[in-house]
GROMACS .gro file of C-alpha atoms in nm:
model
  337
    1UNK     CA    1  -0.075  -1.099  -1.580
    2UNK     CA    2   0.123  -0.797  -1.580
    3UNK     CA    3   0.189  -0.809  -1.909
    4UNK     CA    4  -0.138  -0.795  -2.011
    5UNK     CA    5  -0.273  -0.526  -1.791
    6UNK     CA    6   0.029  -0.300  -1.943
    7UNK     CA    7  -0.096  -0.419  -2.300
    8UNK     CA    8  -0.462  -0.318  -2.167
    9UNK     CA    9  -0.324   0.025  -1.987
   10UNK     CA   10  -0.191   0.087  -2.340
   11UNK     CA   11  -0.443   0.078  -2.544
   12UNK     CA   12  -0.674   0.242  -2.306
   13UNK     CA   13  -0.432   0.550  -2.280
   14UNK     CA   14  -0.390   0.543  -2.692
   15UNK     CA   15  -0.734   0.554  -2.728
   16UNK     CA   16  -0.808   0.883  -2.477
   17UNK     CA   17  -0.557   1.034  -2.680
   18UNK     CA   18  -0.684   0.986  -3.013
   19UNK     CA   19  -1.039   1.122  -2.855
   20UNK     CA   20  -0.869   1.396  -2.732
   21UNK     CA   21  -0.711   1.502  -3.074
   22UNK     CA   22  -1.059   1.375  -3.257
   23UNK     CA   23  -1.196   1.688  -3.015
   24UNK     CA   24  -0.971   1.909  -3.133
   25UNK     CA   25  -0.913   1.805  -3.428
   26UNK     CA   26  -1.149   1.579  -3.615
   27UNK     CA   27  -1.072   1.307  -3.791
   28UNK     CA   28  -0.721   1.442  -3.910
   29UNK     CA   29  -0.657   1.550  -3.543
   30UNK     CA   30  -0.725   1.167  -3.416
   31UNK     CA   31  -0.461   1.023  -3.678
   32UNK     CA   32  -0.200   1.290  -3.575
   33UNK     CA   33  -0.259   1.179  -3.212
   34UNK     CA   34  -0.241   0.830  -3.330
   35UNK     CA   35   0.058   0.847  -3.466
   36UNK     CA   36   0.208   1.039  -3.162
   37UNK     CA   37   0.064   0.759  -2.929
   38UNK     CA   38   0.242   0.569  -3.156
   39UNK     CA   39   0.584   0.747  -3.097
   40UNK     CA   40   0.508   0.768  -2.696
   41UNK     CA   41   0.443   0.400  -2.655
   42UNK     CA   42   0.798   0.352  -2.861
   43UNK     CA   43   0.964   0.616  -2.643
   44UNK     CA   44   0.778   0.542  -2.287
   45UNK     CA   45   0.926   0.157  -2.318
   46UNK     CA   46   1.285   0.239  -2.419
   47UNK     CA   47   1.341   0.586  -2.260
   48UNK     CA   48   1.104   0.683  -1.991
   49UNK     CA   49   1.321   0.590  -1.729
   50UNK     CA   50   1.600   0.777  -1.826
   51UNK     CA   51   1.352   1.095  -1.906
   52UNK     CA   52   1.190   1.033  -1.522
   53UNK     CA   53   1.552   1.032  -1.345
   54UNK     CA   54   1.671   1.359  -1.596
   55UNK     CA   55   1.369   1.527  -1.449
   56UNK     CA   56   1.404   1.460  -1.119
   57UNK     CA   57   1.831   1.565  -1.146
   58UNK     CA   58   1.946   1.234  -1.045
   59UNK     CA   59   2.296   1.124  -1.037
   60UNK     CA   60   2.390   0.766  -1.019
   61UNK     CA   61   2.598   0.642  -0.752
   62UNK     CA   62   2.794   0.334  -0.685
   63UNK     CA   63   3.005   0.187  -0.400
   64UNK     CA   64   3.262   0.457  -0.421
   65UNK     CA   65   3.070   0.762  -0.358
   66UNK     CA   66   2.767   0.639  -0.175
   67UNK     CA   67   2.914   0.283  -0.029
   68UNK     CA   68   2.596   0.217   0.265
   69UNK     CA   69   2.339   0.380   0.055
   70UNK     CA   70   2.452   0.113  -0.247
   71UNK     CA   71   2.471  -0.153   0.022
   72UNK     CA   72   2.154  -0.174   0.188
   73UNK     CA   73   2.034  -0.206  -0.202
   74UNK     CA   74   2.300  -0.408  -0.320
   75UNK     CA   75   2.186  -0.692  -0.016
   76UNK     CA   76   1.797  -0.610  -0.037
   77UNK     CA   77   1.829  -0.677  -0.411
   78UNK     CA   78   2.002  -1.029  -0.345
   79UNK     CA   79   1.771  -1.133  -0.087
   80UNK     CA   80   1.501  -1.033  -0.331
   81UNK     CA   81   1.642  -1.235  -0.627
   82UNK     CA   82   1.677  -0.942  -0.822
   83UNK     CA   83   1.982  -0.799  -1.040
   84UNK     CA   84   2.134  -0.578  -0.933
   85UNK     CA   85   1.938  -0.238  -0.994
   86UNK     CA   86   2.088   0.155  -1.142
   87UNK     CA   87   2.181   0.335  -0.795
   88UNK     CA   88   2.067   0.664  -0.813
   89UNK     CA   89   2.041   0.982  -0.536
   90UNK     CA   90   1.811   1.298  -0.602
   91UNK     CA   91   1.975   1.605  -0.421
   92UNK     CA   92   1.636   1.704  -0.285
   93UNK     CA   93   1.566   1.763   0.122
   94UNK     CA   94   1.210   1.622   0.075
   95UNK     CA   95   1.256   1.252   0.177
   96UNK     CA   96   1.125   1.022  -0.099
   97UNK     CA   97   1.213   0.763  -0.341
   98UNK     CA   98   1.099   0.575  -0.636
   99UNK     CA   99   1.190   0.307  -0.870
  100UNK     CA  100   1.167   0.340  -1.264
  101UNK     CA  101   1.270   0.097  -1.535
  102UNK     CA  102   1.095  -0.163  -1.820
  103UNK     CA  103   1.235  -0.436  -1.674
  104UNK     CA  104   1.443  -0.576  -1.364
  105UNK     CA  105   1.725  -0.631  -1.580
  106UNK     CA  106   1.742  -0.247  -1.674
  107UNK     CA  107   1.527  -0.095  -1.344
  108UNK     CA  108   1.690   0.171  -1.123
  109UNK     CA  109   1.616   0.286  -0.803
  110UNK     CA  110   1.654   0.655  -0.627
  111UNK     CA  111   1.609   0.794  -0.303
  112UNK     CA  112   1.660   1.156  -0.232
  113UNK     CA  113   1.935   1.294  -0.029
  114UNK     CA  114   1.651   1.432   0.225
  115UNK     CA  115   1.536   1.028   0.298
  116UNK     CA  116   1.868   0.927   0.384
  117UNK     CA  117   1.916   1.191   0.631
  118UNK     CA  118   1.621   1.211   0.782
  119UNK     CA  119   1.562   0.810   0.827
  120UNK     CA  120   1.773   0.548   1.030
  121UNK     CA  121   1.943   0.254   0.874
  122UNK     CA  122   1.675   0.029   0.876
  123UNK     CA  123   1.385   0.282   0.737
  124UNK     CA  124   1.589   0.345   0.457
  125UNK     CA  125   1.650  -0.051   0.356
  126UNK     CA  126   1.270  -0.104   0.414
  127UNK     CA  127   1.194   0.182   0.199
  128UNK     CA  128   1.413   0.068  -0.113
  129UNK     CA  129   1.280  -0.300   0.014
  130UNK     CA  130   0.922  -0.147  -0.117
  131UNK     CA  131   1.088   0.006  -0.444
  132UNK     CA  132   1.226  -0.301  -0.537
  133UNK     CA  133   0.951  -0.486  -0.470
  134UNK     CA  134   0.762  -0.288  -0.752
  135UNK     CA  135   1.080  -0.418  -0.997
  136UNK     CA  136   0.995  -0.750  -0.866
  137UNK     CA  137   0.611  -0.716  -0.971
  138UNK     CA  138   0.727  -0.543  -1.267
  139UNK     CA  139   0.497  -0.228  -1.194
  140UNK     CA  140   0.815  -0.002  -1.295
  141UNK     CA  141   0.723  -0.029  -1.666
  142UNK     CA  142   0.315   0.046  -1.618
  143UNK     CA  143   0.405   0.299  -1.376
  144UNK     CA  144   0.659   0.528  -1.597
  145UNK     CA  145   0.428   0.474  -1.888
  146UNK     CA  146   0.106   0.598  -1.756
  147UNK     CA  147   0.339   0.891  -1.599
  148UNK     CA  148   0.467   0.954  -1.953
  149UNK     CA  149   0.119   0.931  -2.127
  150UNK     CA  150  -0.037   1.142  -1.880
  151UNK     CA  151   0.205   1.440  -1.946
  152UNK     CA  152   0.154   1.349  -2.282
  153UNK     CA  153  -0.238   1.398  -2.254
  154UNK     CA  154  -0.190   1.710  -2.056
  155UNK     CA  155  -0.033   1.888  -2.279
  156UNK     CA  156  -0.237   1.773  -2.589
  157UNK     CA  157  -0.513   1.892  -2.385
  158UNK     CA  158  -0.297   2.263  -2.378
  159UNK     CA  159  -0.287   2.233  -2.756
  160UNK     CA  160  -0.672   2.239  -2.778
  161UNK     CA  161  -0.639   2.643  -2.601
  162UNK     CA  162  -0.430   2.730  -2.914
  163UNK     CA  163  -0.634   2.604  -3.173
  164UNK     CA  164  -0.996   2.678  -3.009
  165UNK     CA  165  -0.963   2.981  -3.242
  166UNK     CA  166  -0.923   2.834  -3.581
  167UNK     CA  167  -1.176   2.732  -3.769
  168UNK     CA  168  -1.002   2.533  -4.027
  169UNK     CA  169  -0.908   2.280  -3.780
  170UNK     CA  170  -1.209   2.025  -3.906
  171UNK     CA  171  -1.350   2.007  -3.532
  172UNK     CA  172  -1.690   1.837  -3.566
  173UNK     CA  173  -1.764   1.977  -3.220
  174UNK     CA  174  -1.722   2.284  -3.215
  175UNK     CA  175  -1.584   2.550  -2.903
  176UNK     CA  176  -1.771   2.231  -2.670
  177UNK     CA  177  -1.476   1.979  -2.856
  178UNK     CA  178  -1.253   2.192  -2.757
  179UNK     CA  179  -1.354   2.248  -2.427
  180UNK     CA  180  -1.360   1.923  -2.367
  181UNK     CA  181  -1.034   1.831  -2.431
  182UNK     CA  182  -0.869   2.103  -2.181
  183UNK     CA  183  -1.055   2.017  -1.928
  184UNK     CA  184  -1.195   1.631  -1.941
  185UNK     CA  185  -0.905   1.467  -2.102
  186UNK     CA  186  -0.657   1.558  -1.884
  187UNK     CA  187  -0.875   1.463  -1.532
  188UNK     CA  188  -0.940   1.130  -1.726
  189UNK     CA  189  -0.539   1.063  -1.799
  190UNK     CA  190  -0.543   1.186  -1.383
  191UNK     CA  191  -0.819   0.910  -1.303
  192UNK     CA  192  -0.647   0.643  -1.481
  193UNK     CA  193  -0.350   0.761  -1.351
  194UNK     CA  194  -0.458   0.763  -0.959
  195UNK     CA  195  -0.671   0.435  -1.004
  196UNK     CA  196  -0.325   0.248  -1.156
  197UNK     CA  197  -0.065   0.330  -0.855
  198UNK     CA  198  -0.311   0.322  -0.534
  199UNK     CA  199  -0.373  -0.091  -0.540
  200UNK     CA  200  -0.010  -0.156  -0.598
  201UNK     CA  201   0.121   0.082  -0.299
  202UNK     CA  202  -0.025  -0.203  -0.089
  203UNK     CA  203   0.136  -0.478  -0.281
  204UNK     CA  204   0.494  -0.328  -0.263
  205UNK     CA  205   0.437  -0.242   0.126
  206UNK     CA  206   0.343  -0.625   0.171
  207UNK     CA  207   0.643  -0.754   0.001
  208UNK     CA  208   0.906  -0.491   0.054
  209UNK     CA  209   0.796  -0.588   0.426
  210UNK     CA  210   0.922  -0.949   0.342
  211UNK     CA  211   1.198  -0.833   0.143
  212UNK     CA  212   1.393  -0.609   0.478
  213UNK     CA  213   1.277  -0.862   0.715
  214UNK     CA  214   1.039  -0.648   0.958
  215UNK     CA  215   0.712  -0.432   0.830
  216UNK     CA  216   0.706  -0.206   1.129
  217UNK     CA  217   1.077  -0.066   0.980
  218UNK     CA  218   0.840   0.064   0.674
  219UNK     CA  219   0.560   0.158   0.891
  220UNK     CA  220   0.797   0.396   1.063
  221UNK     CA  221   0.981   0.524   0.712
  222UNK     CA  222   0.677   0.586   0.571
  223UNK     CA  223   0.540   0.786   0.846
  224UNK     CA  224   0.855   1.028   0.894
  225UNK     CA  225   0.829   1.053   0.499
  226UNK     CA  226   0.492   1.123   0.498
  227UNK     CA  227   0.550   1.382   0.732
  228UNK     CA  228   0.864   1.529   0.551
  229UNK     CA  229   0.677   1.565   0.272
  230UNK     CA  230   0.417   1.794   0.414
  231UNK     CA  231   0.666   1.993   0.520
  232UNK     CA  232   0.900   2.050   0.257
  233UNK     CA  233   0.855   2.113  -0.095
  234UNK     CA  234   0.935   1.915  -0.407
  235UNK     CA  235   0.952   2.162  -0.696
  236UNK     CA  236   1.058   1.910  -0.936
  237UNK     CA  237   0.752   1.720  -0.846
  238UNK     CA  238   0.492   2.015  -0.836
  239UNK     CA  239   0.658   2.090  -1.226
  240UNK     CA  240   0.598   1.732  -1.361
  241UNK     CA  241   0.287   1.643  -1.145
  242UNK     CA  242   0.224   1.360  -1.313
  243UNK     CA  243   0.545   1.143  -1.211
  244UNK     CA  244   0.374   1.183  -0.860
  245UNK     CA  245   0.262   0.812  -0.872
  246UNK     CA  246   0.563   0.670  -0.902
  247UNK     CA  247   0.738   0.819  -0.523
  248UNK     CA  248   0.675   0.623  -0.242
  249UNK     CA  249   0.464   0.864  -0.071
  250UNK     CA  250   0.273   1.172  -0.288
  251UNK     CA  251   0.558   1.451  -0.344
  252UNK     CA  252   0.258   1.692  -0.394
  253UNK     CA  253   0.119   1.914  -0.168
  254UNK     CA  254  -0.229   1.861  -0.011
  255UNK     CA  255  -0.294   1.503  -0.133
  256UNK     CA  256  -0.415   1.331   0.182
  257UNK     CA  257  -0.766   1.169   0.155
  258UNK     CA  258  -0.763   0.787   0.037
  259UNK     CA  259  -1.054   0.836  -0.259
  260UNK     CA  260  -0.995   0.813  -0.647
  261UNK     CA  261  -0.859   1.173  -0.657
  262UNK     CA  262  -0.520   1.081  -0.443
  263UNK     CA  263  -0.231   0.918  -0.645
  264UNK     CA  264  -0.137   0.721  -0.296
  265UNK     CA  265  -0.384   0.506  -0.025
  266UNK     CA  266  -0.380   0.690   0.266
  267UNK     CA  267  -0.079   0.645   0.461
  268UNK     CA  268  -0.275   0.580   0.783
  269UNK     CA  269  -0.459   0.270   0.623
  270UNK     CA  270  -0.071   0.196   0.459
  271UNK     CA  271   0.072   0.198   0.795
  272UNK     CA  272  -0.215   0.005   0.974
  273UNK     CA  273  -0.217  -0.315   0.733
  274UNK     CA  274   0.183  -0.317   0.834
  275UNK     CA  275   0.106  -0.313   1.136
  276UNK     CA  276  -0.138  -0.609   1.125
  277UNK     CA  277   0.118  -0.766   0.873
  278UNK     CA  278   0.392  -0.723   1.168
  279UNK     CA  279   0.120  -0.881   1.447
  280UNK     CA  280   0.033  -1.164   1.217
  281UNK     CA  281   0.444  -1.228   1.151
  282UNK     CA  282   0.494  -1.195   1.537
  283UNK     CA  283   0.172  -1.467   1.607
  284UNK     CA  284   0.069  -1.245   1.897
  285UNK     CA  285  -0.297  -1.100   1.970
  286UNK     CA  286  -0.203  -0.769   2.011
  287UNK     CA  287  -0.215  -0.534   1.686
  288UNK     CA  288   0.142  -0.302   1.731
  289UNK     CA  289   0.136   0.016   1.828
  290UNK     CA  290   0.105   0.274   1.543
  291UNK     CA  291   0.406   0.498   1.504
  292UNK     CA  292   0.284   0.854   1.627
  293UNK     CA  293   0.563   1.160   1.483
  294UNK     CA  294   0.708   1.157   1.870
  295UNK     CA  295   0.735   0.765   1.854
  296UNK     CA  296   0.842   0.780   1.507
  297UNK     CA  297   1.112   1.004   1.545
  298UNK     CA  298   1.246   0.836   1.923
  299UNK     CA  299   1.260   0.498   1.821
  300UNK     CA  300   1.587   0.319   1.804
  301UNK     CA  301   1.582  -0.017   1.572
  302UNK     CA  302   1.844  -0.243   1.528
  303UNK     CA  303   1.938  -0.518   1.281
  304UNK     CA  304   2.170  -0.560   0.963
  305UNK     CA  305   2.209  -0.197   0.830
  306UNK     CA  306   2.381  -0.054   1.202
  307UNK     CA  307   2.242   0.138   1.481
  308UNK     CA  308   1.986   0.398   1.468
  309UNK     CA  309   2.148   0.770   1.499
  310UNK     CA  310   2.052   0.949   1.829
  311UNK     CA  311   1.729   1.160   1.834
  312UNK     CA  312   1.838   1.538   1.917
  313UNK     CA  313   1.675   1.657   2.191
  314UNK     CA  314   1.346   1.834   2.171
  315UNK     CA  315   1.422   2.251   2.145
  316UNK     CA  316   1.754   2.203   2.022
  317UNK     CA  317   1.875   2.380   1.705
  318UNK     CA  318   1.898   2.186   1.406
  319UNK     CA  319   2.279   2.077   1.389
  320UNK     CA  320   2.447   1.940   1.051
  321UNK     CA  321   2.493   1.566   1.051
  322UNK     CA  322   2.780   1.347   0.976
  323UNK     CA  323   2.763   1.176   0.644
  324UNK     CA  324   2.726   0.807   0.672
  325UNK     CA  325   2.614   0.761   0.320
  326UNK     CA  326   2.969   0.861   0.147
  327UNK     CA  327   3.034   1.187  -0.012
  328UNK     CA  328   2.775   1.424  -0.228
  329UNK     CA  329   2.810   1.303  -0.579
  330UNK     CA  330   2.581   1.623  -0.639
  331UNK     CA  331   2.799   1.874  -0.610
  332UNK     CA  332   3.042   2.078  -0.314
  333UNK     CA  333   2.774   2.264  -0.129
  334UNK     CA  334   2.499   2.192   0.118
  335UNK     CA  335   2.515   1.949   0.401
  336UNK     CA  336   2.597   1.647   0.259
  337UNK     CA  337   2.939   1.772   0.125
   0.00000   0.00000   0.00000
């Protein structure tokens, strides 16, 4: 099935982008986009991961220099059924993650040095629990395409600003053609986009839940990351905006209401179906509590990845923590050298 709605995503995305250069272009314009729809589909399925994890600066890492980190996903990834994914760590302090490859044979995974800081043991397996469950579903191939064509759209849609002028460009439409393309084409490539990532979210929450063993561990996670992300920028994210789909929770600024213009569900109504996921698993009658930032940050969970770290105590400065996760394969300086 997922096949097909990738063939289907495909063809819809080749077909905006022919319109797009048929606006600016004409009837020469659409074959020139054709043929560089052509090229993108080529590229997206063979190199778009490795393009998505360039942009984002991220190094891979392996038993040696990141021995929990690769762990937790090494054992997830077995309980899953899955080989074996790419490692990778993003030497960002925004806490976040994603998963990127065409299939799970050649899928990677990354979480940002910020997420494994700023979450306990078990947050971060039920975090890269959800990423893997999008290589399971293979959504890692859709996903990195539609982030590749939508780039790809974008910037077409720049094109049209440069050649508004001339008036040997065959463009049956005119200054309106034009138009068009820099400003509809790239909100449709964001619609299709937004509409894509949003009904999978909930899918990868429900089985990444199944995957660590215990949904209120990704309730939690995804409530400290949702407020880490608030607070701290992403400027690899806010310069490639449309790889914003593919992060567990938006990397972007001011995305919070759960309508067709957000590239993620709301977290709220994310955290709230985990919650009645972990109530139904538990066969009680009571729905569990939901994870406020004081509860969020306080709570001390146990199981297979080792004990929570101690909160630090309200008012107290901001102390460097010791590195559990091996040493930074990023580079000497910061505070996870």
């Amino acid at each position: 099935m997922n096949t097909l709605r990738t063939a289907m995503l495909l063809a819809a995305m080749t077909a905006l982008f022919m319109g797009v250069g048929f606006l600016i272009g004409g009837s020469g314009g659409m074959m020139i986009a054709l043929l560089i729809a052509a090229g993108t589909n080529l590229f997206s399925y063979w190199n778009a991961d490795k393009m998505v994890l360039s942009m984002n600066r991220a190094v891979e890492v392996d038993e040696k220099n990141a021995p929990e980190y690769y762990a937790i996903v090494q054992a997830l990834a077995k309980q899953a059924g899955l080989p074996m994914p790419r490692t990778y760590l993003i030497d960002n302090p925004q806490p976040n993650a994603f998963a990127t490859g065409r299939n799970p044979q050649n899928a990677a995974v990354a979480a940002s040095t910020g997420l494994l800081q700023r979450l306990t043991h078990e947050e971060v397996a039920a975090v890269m629990a959800h990423e893997l469950a999008h290589v399971q579903h293979r959504d890692t191939l859709t996903m990195t395409i539609v982030a590749t064509f939508a780039g790809a759209i974008s910037m077409l849609g720049n094109f049209a600003f440069f050649l508004g002028g001339n008036r040997d460009n065959n463009n049956p439409f005119g200054f309106v053609g034009v138009l068009a393309a820099m400003i509809v084409a790239p909100f449709a490539a964001m619609i299709v986009q937004m509409a894509v990532s949003r009904t999978r979210e909930y899918e990868a929450d429900r089985r990444g839940a199944e995957i660590c063993g215990d949904p209120l561990w990704l309730a939690s996670a995804l409530d400290k990351i949702a407020r880490g992300a608030e607070r701290i920028p992403n400027p690899d994210a806010e310069r490639n905006p449309a790889m914003a789909h593919l992060f567990i929770i938006n990397p972007l600024h001011g995305e919070r209401m759960d309508n067709l213009f957000s590239t993620h569900p709301s977290t709220e109504n994310r955290i709230a179906a985990l919650q009645e996921m972990a109530r139904q698993m538990a066969g009680g009658t009571q729905a569990a509590p939901r994870p406020t930032p004081r509860h969020a940050e306080e709570q001390q969970p146990s199981g297979p990845w080792g004990q929570a770290p101690q909160a630090e105590q309200p008012g107290e400065p901001e102390r460097p923590k010791a590195n559990p996760w091996g040493r930074n394969p990023t580079g000497p300086k910061g505070r996870w050298s």
